Amino acid sequence: VRTTYLGAHAVPAGFAGRPFDEDPPMTTATIKPNGPYVCSGNLEVAGKAMPQAALCRCGTSRNKPFCDGSHTKAGFADPGLLPASAAPASDTAGRVRVTPLPDGPLKCEGPLTLAATDGRTSTADPTFLCRCGHSGNKPYCDGTHKRIGFTG
């Protein structure tokens, strides 16, 4: 996915131009292999409403919580799958409030549907997504950020 960086957030190719007041049926975070969470829908990220955002999951972006492409240079490698224990997806709609916790995960409040590279989906509310890049339970946080001294 080609990504364009506009101000404080990244806009994946194909998302530009969507009206901010258009409410999609679900809010989705697509887990890109070796890359970011590409989110779309009824989002509020760090207190700002936006229809889409590319959020860092490697821990190396200089524009956290947004992706700036640093995962490529850092050699971040993760296939973008869900753990076997992930709950099945639902088609629940609603605003998802994403709050980057200081030196910790992305706290997502609201019905967020995660889409993995193998086609599996899972919906949770709330959920805590890894943004340090080192969780053993990706895409979910397992507390590893504390052990490695993640800052962001």
Short mmCIF file of N, CA, C and O in Angstrom, two decimals, residues 23-29 39-53 55 92-100 106-114 122-129:
data_model
loop_
_atom_site.label_atom_id
_atom_site.label_comp_id
_atom_site.label_asym_id
_atom_site.label_seq_id
_atom_site.Cartn_x
_atom_site.Cartn_y
_atom_site.Cartn_z
N ASP A 23 -20.26 8.01 7.80
CA ASP A 23 -20.09 6.95 8.80
C ASP A 23 -20.09 5.58 8.14
O ASP A 23 -21.14 5.11 7.69
N PRO A 24 -18.93 4.92 8.05
CA PRO A 24 -18.89 3.58 7.49
C PRO A 24 -19.54 2.60 8.47
O PRO A 24 -19.70 2.91 9.65
N PRO A 25 -19.93 1.42 8.00
CA PRO A 25 -20.61 0.47 8.88
C PRO A 25 -19.74 -0.06 10.01
O PRO A 25 -20.25 -0.35 11.08
N MET A 26 -18.45 -0.18 9.80
CA MET A 26 -17.56 -0.70 10.83
C MET A 26 -16.27 0.12 10.83
O MET A 26 -15.90 0.71 9.82
N THR A 27 -15.59 0.09 11.96
CA THR A 27 -14.26 0.68 12.04
C THR A 27 -13.28 -0.48 12.04
O THR A 27 -13.37 -1.38 12.87
N THR A 28 -12.36 -0.45 11.09
CA THR A 28 -11.46 -1.58 10.86
C THR A 28 -10.00 -1.15 10.94
O THR A 28 -9.64 -0.08 10.47
N ALA A 29 -9.19 -2.03 11.51
CA ALA A 29 -7.74 -1.88 11.49
C ALA A 29 -7.19 -3.08 10.73
O ALA A 29 -7.28 -4.22 11.21
N CYS A 39 -6.09 1.92 9.46
CA CYS A 39 -7.40 2.04 10.08
C CYS A 39 -8.33 2.91 9.24
O CYS A 39 -7.89 3.92 8.68
N SER A 40 -9.60 2.53 9.21
CA SER A 40 -10.59 3.34 8.53
C SER A 40 -11.93 3.17 9.22
O SER A 40 -12.19 2.15 9.85
N GLY A 41 -12.73 4.21 9.12
CA GLY A 41 -14.06 4.17 9.71
C GLY A 41 -14.31 5.38 10.58
O GLY A 41 -13.83 6.48 10.30
N ASN A 42 -15.03 5.18 11.63
CA ASN A 42 -15.42 6.23 12.56
C ASN A 42 -14.36 6.29 13.66
O ASN A 42 -14.52 5.68 14.72
N LEU A 43 -13.27 6.99 13.39
CA LEU A 43 -12.09 7.00 14.26
C LEU A 43 -11.91 8.32 14.99
O LEU A 43 -12.18 9.39 14.44
N GLU A 44 -11.38 8.21 16.17
CA GLU A 44 -10.84 9.36 16.89
C GLU A 44 -9.47 8.92 17.39
O GLU A 44 -9.37 7.96 18.16
N VAL A 45 -8.42 9.55 16.89
CA VAL A 45 -7.06 9.17 17.27
C VAL A 45 -6.44 10.33 18.04
O VAL A 45 -6.37 11.45 17.52
N ALA A 46 -6.01 10.04 19.25
CA ALA A 46 -5.38 11.06 20.11
C ALA A 46 -6.23 12.33 20.17
O ALA A 46 -5.72 13.44 20.09
N GLY A 47 -7.55 12.15 20.29
CA GLY A 47 -8.46 13.27 20.45
C GLY A 47 -8.92 13.96 19.19
O GLY A 47 -9.67 14.92 19.24
N LYS A 48 -8.49 13.47 18.02
CA LYS A 48 -8.88 14.11 16.75
C LYS A 48 -9.67 13.13 15.89
O LYS A 48 -9.24 12.01 15.65
N ALA A 49 -10.84 13.57 15.41
CA ALA A 49 -11.65 12.75 14.52
C ALA A 49 -10.99 12.69 13.15
O ALA A 49 -10.49 13.69 12.65
N MET A 50 -10.96 11.50 12.57
CA MET A 50 -10.39 11.31 11.24
C MET A 50 -10.97 10.04 10.64
O MET A 50 -11.25 9.09 11.37
N PRO A 51 -11.17 10.01 9.32
CA PRO A 51 -11.76 8.83 8.70
C PRO A 51 -10.76 7.70 8.45
O PRO A 51 -11.17 6.57 8.22
N GLN A 52 -9.48 7.98 8.50
CA GLN A 52 -8.47 6.96 8.29
C GLN A 52 -7.15 7.39 8.90
O GLN A 52 -6.90 8.58 9.09
N ALA A 53 -6.33 6.40 9.22
CA ALA A 53 -4.99 6.66 9.76
C ALA A 53 -4.15 5.40 9.61
O ALA A 53 -4.67 4.29 9.67
N LEU A 55 -1.34 3.66 11.66
CA LEU A 55 -0.77 3.73 13.00
C LEU A 55 0.42 2.80 13.13
O LEU A 55 0.36 1.64 12.71
N THR A 92 -20.61 -4.97 14.34
CA THR A 92 -21.00 -3.86 15.20
C THR A 92 -20.36 -2.56 14.73
O THR A 92 -19.16 -2.50 14.47
N ALA A 93 -21.17 -1.53 14.61
CA ALA A 93 -20.69 -0.22 14.19
C ALA A 93 -20.51 0.68 15.41
O ALA A 93 -21.07 0.42 16.46
N GLY A 94 -19.74 1.73 15.25
CA GLY A 94 -19.56 2.71 16.32
C GLY A 94 -18.22 3.38 16.24
O GLY A 94 -17.30 2.88 15.59
N ARG A 95 -18.12 4.52 16.91
CA ARG A 95 -16.86 5.26 16.96
C ARG A 95 -15.85 4.47 17.77
O ARG A 95 -16.18 3.89 18.81
N VAL A 96 -14.61 4.48 17.30
CA VAL A 96 -13.50 3.88 18.02
C VAL A 96 -12.56 5.00 18.42
O VAL A 96 -12.06 5.74 17.57
N ARG A 97 -12.33 5.12 19.72
CA ARG A 97 -11.42 6.12 20.27
C ARG A 97 -10.08 5.44 20.53
O ARG A 97 -10.00 4.49 21.32
N VAL A 98 -9.04 5.89 19.82
CA VAL A 98 -7.70 5.32 19.95
C VAL A 98 -6.86 6.29 20.77
O VAL A 98 -6.66 7.43 20.36
N THR A 99 -6.38 5.80 21.91
CA THR A 99 -5.56 6.62 22.79
C THR A 99 -4.20 5.95 22.95
O THR A 99 -4.11 4.83 23.45
N PRO A 100 -3.13 6.61 22.49
CA PRO A 100 -1.80 6.06 22.72
C PRO A 100 -1.44 6.25 24.19
O PRO A 100 -1.30 7.38 24.65
N LEU A 106 -1.71 1.04 22.24
CA LEU A 106 -2.83 1.83 21.75
C LEU A 106 -4.08 1.29 22.43
O LEU A 106 -4.43 0.11 22.25
N LYS A 107 -4.73 2.11 23.23
CA LYS A 107 -5.98 1.71 23.88
C LYS A 107 -7.10 2.07 22.92
O LYS A 107 -7.28 3.24 22.57
N CYS A 108 -7.85 1.06 22.48
CA CYS A 108 -8.93 1.26 21.52
C CYS A 108 -10.25 0.98 22.20
O CYS A 108 -10.51 -0.16 22.62
N GLU A 109 -11.08 2.02 22.32
CA GLU A 109 -12.38 1.89 22.95
C GLU A 109 -13.45 2.07 21.90
O GLU A 109 -13.48 3.08 21.21
N GLY A 110 -14.32 1.08 21.79
CA GLY A 110 -15.34 1.04 20.76
C GLY A 110 -15.13 -0.22 19.94
O GLY A 110 -14.10 -0.88 20.05
N PRO A 111 -16.11 -0.59 19.12
CA PRO A 111 -16.04 -1.85 18.38
C PRO A 111 -15.04 -1.80 17.22
O PRO A 111 -15.38 -1.41 16.11
N LEU A 112 -13.82 -2.23 17.48
CA LEU A 112 -12.77 -2.25 16.46
C LEU A 112 -12.66 -3.65 15.88
O LEU A 112 -12.49 -4.63 16.61
N THR A 113 -12.73 -3.73 14.55
CA THR A 113 -12.55 -5.01 13.87
C THR A 113 -11.13 -5.04 13.30
O THR A 113 -10.73 -4.15 12.56
N LEU A 114 -10.37 -6.05 13.70
CA LEU A 114 -9.02 -6.27 13.18
C LEU A 114 -9.10 -7.23 12.01
O LEU A 114 -9.80 -8.25 12.08
N SER A 122 -11.46 -10.17 13.68
CA SER A 122 -11.83 -10.25 15.09
C SER A 122 -12.30 -8.88 15.53
O SER A 122 -11.71 -7.87 15.15
N THR A 123 -13.36 -8.84 16.33
CA THR A 123 -13.86 -7.58 16.87
C THR A 123 -13.74 -7.61 18.38
O THR A 123 -14.09 -8.62 19.01
N ALA A 124 -13.27 -6.51 18.95
CA ALA A 124 -13.15 -6.41 20.40
C ALA A 124 -13.47 -4.98 20.85
O ALA A 124 -13.33 -4.03 20.08
N ASP A 125 -13.90 -4.84 22.08
CA ASP A 125 -14.16 -3.55 22.70
C ASP A 125 -14.13 -3.71 24.20
O ASP A 125 -14.99 -4.40 24.75
N PRO A 126 -13.13 -3.17 24.85
CA PRO A 126 -11.96 -2.47 24.32
C PRO A 126 -10.89 -3.47 23.90
O PRO A 126 -11.01 -4.66 24.16
N THR A 127 -9.83 -2.94 23.30
CA THR A 127 -8.66 -3.75 22.99
C THR A 127 -7.41 -2.89 23.13
O THR A 127 -7.47 -1.67 23.01
N PHE A 128 -6.30 -3.54 23.40
CA PHE A 128 -5.01 -2.86 23.56
C PHE A 128 -4.07 -3.43 22.51
O PHE A 128 -3.72 -4.61 22.56
N LEU A 129 -3.68 -2.58 21.56
CA LEU A 129 -2.83 -3.01 20.46
C LEU A 129 -1.37 -2.67 20.72
O LEU A 129 -1.05 -1.56 21.16
#
